[in-house]
Short mmCIF file of C-alpha atoms in Angstrom, two decimals:
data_model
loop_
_atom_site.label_atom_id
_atom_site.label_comp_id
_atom_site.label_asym_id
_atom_site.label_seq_id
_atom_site.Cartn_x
_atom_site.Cartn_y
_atom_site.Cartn_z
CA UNK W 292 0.00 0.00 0.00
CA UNK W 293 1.11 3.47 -0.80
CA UNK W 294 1.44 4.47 3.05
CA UNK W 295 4.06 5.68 5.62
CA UNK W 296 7.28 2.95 5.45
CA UNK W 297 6.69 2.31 9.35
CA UNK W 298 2.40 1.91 8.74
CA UNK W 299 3.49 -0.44 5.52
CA UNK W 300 5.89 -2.51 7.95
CA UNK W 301 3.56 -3.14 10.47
CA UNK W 302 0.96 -4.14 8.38
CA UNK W 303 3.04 -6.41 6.00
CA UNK W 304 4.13 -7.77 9.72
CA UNK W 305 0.62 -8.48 11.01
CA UNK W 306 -0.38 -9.88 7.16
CA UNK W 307 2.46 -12.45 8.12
CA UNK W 308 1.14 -13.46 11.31
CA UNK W 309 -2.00 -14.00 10.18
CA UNK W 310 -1.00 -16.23 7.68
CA UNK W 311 1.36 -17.76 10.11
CA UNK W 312 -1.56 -18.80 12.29
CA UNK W 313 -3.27 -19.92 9.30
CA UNK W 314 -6.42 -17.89 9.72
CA UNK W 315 -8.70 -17.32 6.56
CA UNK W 316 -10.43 -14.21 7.97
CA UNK W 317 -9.12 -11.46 9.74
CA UNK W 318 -9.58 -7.28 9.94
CA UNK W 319 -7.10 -5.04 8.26
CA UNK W 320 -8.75 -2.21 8.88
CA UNK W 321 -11.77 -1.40 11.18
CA UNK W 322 -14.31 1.07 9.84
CA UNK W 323 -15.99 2.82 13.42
CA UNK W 324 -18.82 5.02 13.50
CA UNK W 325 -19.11 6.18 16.83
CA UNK W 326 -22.28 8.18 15.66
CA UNK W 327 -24.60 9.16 12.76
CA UNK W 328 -25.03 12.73 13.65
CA UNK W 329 -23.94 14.99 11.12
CA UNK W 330 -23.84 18.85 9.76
CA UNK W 331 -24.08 18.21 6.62
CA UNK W 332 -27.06 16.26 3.71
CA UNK W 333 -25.04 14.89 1.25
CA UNK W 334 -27.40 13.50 -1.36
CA UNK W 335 -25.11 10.51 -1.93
CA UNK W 336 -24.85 9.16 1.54
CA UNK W 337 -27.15 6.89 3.67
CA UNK W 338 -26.35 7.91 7.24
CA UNK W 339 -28.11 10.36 8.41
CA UNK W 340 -31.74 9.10 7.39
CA UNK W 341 -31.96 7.59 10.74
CA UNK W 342 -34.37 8.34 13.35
CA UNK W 343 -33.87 11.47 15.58
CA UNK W 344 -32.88 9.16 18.63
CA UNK W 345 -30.40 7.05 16.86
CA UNK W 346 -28.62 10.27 15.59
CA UNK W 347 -28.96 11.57 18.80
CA UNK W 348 -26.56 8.68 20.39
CA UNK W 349 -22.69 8.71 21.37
CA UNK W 350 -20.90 5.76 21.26
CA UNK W 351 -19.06 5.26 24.96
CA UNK W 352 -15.44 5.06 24.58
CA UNK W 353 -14.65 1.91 26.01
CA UNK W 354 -16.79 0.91 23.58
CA UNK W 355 -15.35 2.34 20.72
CA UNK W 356 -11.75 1.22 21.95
CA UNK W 357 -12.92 -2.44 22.74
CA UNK W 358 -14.33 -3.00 19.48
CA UNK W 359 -10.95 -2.37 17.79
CA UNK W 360 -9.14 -4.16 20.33
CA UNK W 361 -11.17 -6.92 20.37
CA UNK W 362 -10.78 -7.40 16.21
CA UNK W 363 -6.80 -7.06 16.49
CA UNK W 364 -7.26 -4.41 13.54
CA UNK W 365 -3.57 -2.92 12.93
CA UNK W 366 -5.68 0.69 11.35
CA UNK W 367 -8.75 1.97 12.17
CA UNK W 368 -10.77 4.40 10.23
CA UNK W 369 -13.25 6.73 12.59
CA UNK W 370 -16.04 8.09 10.23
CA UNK W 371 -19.82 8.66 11.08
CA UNK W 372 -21.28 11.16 10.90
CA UNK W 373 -19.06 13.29 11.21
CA UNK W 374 -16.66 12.50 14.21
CA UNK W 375 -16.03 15.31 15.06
CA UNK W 376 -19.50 16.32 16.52
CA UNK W 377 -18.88 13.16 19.07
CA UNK W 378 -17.66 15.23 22.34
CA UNK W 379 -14.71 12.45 23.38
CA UNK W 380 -13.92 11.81 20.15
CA UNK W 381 -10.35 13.16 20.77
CA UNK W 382 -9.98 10.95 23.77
CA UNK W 383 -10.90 7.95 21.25
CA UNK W 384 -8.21 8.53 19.37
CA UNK W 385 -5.83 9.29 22.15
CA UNK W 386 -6.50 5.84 23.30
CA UNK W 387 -5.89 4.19 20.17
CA UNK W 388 -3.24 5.81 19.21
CA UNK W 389 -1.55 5.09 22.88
CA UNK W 390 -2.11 1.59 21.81
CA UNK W 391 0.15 2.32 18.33
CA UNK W 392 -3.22 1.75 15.99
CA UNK W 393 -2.75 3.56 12.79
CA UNK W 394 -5.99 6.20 13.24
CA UNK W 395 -7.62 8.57 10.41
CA UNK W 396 -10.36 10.39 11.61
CA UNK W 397 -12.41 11.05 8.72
CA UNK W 398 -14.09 14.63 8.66
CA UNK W 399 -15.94 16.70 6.24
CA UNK W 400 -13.76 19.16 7.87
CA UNK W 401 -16.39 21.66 8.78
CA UNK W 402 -15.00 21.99 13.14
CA UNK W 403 -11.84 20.99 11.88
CA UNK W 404 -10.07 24.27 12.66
CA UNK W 405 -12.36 24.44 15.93
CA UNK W 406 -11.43 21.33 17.21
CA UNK W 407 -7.94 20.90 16.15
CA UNK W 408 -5.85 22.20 19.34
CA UNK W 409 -8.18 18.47 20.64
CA UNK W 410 -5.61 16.67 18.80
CA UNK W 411 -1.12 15.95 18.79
CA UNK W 412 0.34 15.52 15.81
CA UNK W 413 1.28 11.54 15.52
CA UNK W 414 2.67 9.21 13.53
CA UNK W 415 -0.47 6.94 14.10
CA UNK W 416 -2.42 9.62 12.69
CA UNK W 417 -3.96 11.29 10.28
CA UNK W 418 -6.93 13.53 9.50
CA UNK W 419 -8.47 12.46 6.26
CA UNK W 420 -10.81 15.19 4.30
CA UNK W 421 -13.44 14.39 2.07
CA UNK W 422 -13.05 16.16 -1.43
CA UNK W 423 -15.22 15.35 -3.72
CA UNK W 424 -14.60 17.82 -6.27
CA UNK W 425 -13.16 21.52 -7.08
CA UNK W 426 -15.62 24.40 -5.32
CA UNK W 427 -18.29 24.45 -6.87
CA UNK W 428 -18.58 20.61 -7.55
CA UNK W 429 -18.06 19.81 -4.02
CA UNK W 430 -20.05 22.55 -2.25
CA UNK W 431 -22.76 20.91 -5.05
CA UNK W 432 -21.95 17.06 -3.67
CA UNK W 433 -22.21 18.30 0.04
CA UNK W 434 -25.43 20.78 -0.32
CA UNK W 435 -23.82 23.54 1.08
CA UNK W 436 -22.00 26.22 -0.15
CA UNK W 437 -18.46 27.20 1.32
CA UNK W 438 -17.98 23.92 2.74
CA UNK W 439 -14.88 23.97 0.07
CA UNK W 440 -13.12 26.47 1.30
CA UNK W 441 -13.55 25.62 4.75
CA UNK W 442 -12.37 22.46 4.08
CA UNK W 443 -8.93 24.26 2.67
CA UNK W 444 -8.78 26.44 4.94
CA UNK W 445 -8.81 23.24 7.46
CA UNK W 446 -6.43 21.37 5.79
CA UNK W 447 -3.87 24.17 4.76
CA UNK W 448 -3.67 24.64 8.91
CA UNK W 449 -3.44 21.15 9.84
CA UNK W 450 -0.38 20.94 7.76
CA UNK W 451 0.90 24.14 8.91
CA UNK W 452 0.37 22.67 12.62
CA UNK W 453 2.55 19.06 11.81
CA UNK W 454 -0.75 16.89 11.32
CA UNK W 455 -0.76 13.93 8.50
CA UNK W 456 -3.69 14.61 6.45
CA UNK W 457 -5.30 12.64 3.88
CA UNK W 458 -8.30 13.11 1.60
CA UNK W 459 -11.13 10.73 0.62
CA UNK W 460 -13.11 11.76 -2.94
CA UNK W 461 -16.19 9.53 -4.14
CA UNK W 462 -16.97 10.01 -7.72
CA UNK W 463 -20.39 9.88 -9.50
CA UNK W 464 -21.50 9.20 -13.31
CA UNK W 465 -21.72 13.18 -13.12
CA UNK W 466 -17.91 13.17 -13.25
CA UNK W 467 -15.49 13.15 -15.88
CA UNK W 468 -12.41 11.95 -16.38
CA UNK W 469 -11.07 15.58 -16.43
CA UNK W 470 -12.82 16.40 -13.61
CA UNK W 471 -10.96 13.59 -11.51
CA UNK W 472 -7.76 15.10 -12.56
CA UNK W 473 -8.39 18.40 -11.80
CA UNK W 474 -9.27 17.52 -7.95
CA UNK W 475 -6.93 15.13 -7.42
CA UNK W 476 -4.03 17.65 -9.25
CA UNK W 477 -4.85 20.00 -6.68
CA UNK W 478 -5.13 17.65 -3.78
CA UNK W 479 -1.71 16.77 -4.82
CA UNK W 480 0.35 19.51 -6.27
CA UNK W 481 -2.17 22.54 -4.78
CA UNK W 482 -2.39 21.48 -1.11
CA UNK W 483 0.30 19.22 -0.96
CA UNK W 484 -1.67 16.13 1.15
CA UNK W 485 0.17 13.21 2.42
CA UNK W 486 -1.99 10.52 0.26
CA UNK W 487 -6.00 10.31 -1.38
CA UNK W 488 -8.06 7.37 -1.64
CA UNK W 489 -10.62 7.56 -4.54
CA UNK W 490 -13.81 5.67 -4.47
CA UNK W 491 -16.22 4.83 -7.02
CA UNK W 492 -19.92 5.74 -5.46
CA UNK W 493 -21.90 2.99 -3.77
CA UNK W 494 -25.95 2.89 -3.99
CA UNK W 495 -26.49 3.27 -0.30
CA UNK W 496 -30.37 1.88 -0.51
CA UNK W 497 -30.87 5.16 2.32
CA UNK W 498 -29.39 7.78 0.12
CA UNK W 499 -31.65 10.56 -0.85
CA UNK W 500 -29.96 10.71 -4.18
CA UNK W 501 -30.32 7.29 -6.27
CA UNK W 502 -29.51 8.33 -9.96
CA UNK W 503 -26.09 9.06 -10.19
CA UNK W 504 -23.83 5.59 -8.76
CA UNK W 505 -21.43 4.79 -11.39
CA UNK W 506 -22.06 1.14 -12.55
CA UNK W 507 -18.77 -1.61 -13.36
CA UNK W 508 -17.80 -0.43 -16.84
CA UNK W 509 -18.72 2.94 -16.03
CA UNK W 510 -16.01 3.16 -13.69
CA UNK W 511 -13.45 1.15 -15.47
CA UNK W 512 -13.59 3.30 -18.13
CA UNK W 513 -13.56 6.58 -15.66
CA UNK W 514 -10.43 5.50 -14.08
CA UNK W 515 -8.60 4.45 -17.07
CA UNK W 516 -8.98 7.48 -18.64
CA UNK W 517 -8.31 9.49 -15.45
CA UNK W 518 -4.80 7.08 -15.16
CA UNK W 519 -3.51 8.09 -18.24
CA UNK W 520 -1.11 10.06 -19.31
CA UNK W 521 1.20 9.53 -16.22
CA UNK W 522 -1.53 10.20 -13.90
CA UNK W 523 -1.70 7.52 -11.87
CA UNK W 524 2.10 7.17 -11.52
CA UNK W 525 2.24 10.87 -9.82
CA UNK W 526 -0.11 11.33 -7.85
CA UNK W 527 0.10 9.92 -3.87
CA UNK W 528 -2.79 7.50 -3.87
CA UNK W 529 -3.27 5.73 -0.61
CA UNK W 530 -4.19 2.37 -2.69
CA UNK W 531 -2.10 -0.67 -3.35
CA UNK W 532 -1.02 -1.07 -7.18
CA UNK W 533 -3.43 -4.36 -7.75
CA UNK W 534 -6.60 -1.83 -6.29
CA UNK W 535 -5.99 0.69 -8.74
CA UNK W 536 -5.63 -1.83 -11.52
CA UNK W 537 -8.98 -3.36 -10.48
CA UNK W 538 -10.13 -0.14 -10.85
CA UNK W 539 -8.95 0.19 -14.29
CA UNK W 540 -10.38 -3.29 -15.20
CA UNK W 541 -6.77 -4.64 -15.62
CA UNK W 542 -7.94 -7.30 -12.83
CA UNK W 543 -11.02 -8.52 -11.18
CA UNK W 544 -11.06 -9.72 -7.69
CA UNK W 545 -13.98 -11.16 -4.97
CA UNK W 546 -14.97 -9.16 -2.36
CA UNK W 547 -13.60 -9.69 1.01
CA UNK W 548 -15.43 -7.58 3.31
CA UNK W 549 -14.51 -9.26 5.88
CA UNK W 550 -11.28 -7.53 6.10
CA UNK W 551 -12.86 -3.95 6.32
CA UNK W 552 -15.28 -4.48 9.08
CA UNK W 553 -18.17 -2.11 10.18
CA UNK W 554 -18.67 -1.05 14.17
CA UNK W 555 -21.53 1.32 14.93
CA UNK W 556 -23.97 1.95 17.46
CA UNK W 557 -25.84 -1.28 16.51
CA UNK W 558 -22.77 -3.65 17.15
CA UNK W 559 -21.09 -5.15 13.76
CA UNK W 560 -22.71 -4.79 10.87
CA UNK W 561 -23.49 -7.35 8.75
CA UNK W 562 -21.45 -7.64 5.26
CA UNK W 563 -19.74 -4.42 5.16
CA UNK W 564 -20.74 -0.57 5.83
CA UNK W 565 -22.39 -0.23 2.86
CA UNK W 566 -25.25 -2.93 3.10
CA UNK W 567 -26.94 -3.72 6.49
CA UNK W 568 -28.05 -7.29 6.87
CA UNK W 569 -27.85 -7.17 11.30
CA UNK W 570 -25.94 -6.52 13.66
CA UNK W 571 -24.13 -8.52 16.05
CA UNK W 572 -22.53 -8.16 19.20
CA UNK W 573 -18.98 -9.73 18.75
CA UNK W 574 -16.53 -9.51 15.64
CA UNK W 575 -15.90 -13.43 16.03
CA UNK W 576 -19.84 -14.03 15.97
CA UNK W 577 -19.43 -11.28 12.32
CA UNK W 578 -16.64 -13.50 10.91
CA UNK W 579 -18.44 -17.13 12.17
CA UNK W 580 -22.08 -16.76 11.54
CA UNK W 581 -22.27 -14.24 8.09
CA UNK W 582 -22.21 -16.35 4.75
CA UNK W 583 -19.79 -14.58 3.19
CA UNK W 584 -20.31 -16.42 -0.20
CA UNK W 585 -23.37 -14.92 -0.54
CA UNK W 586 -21.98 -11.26 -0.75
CA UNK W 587 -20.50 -9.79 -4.20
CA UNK W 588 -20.63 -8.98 -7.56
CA UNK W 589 -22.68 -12.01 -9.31
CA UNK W 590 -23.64 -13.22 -5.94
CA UNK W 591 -25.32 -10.60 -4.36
CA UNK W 592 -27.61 -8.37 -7.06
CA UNK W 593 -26.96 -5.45 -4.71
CA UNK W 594 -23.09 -5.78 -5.08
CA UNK W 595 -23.80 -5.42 -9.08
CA UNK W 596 -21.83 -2.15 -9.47
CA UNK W 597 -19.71 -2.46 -6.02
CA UNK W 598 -16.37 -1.62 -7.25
CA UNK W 599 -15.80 0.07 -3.30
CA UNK W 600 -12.35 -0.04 -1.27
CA UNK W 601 -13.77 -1.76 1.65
CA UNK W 602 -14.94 -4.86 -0.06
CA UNK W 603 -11.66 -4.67 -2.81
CA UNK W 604 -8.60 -2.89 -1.51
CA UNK W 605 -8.38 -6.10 0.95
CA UNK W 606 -8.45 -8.82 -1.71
CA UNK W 607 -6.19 -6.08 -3.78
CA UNK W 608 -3.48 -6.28 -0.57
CA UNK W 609 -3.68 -10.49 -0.08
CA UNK W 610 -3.17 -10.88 -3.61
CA UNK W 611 0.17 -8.49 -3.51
CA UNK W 612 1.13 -10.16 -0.37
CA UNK W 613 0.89 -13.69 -1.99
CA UNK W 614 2.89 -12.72 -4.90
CA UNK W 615 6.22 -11.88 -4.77
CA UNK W 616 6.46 -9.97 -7.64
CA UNK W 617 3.69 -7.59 -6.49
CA UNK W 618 5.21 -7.31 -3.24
CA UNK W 619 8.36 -5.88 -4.96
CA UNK W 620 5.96 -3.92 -6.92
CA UNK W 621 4.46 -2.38 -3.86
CA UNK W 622 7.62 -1.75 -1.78
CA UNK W 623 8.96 -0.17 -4.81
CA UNK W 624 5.73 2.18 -5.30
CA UNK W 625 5.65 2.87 -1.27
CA UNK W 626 9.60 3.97 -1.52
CA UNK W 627 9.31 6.05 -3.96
CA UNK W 628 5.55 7.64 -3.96
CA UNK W 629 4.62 6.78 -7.61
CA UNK W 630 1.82 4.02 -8.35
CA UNK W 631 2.52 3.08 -11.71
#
């Protein structure tokens, strides 16, 4: 993966003990939602159509903390909501971090320069922005205007103050290949950010806006186009080199969503964060009692167009681990920042 040398050790080390204790299932990264509460109605996402007492809720932070330390999850990704509405969400982080988990704390970025001084600098850390788009394309995506330039304004500052900070962009059938490149060229040469992660759009079955998910060939074609021309080998992409050929359509993989596991308010959910089958109370009880077969493109008609990171990016990062080749591939990439 195109991460930190130290973050890439450690997880290459805990890929080996896993395989080492011969286990079939594991997390590599633990996607926690320690609320749904947030200030902002983006028309793609599915989070915030819950009821007024749910979204009123606050995840304890034992609980929060014993989730992740219960799944043995090297990373954890904190997302919501938006996190940063949760009032201990700095101690939640402080915790893991104390613990050396590798923490981004996704935020739309809108208290980011209020509730900064919260948070130390860390390598185990990382604030990670979503950016969906140039100004007027995101402030569009989010239904708000100036949420943009807020979002600069927060980012410019945490890198001023010593944070990491990544970004996270989810693109539509409304996009272009052109306009891909111009957000990510500015993500990259404009504001300078440690690494992005890209995302194809997922039809959460909650989201207020269902016309616009990019379907398989849709996004194959999308990226491709996006990659060329040296693209793909420049900018800092926070993806292993199989992930982003996926996304191209150079290779097709099964989902593993086991590997990117969900924890909310309602326990783990059942297959991923983007579908909700149940909830249970334990990650073993998640790994033991889910048919995973049953979940994925061909399997699953809901997984038709699922092209996401949390069900791919896993199988993406086994498969470069189980080939030596790839592995050199990926060392190479991480060493020198390029993902060609």
């Amino acid at each position: 993966m195109a991460m930190p040398l130290r973050q890439s050790i450690k997880v290459a080390t805990y890929l080996a003990e896993q395989k080492l204790r011969k286990r079939d299932k594991f997390p590599l990264i633990v996607e926690l939602e320690p609320l749904y509460a947030c200030n902002l109605k983006c028309e793609g996402c599915g989070k915030i159509q819950h009821p007024a007492g749910v979204l009123k809720q606050r995840m304890p932070v034992a609980q929060a903390v014993g989730a992740v330390l219960e799944s043995g999850a090297p990373m954890v990704s904190i997302a919501g909501g938006e996190p940063l509405m949760h009032p201990q969400i700095d101690e939640i982080v402080r915790q893991l971090v104390a613990r050396r988990k590798y923490v981004f704390l996704c935020t739309n970025a809108m208290l980011l320069r209020k509730k900064m001084d919260k948070f130390k600098p860390s390598p185990y850390f990382a604030f990670a922005v979503h950016i969906d788009g140039l100004r007027e394309r995101h402030d569009e995506s989010v239904a708000k205007e100036g949420v943009f330039d807020e979002a600069v304004a927060a980012i410019k500052e945490a890198k001023r103050r010593g944070f990491r900070v990544t970004t996270n962009s989810t693109f539509f059938n409304t996009d272009t290949p052109q306009t891909i490149i111009e957000v990510l060229n500015y993500l990259n040469d404009d504001l300078q950010v440690d690494e992005m992660m890209i995302s194809p759009a997922y039809a959460y079955e909650k989201a207020p806006d269902q016309e616009h998910f990019l379907g398989v060939e849709q996004t194959r074609e999308l990226f491709r186009k996006a990659f060329s021309g040296g693209n793909r080998r420049r900018w800092r992409l926070n993806h292993s080199p199989l992930f982003l050929d996926f996304l191209e359509g150079k290779v097709d993989f099964p989902c593993t969503a086991w590997a990117i596991p969900n924890y909310s308010l309602f326990g783990w959910q059942r297959p991923c964060y983007l579908m909700s089958d149940g909830y249970v109370t334990t990650y073993r009880e998640l790994i033991e009692d889910t048919d995973w077969n049953a979940y994925g493109r061909g399997k699953d008609p809901r997984c038709a167009n699922c092209m996401a990171h949390c069900g791919y990016e896993p199988t993406a990062v086994l498969a470069t681990m189980g080939s030596l080749k790839e592995s050199l591939r990926a060392m190479r990439e991480t060493l020198s920042g390029n993902q060609g």
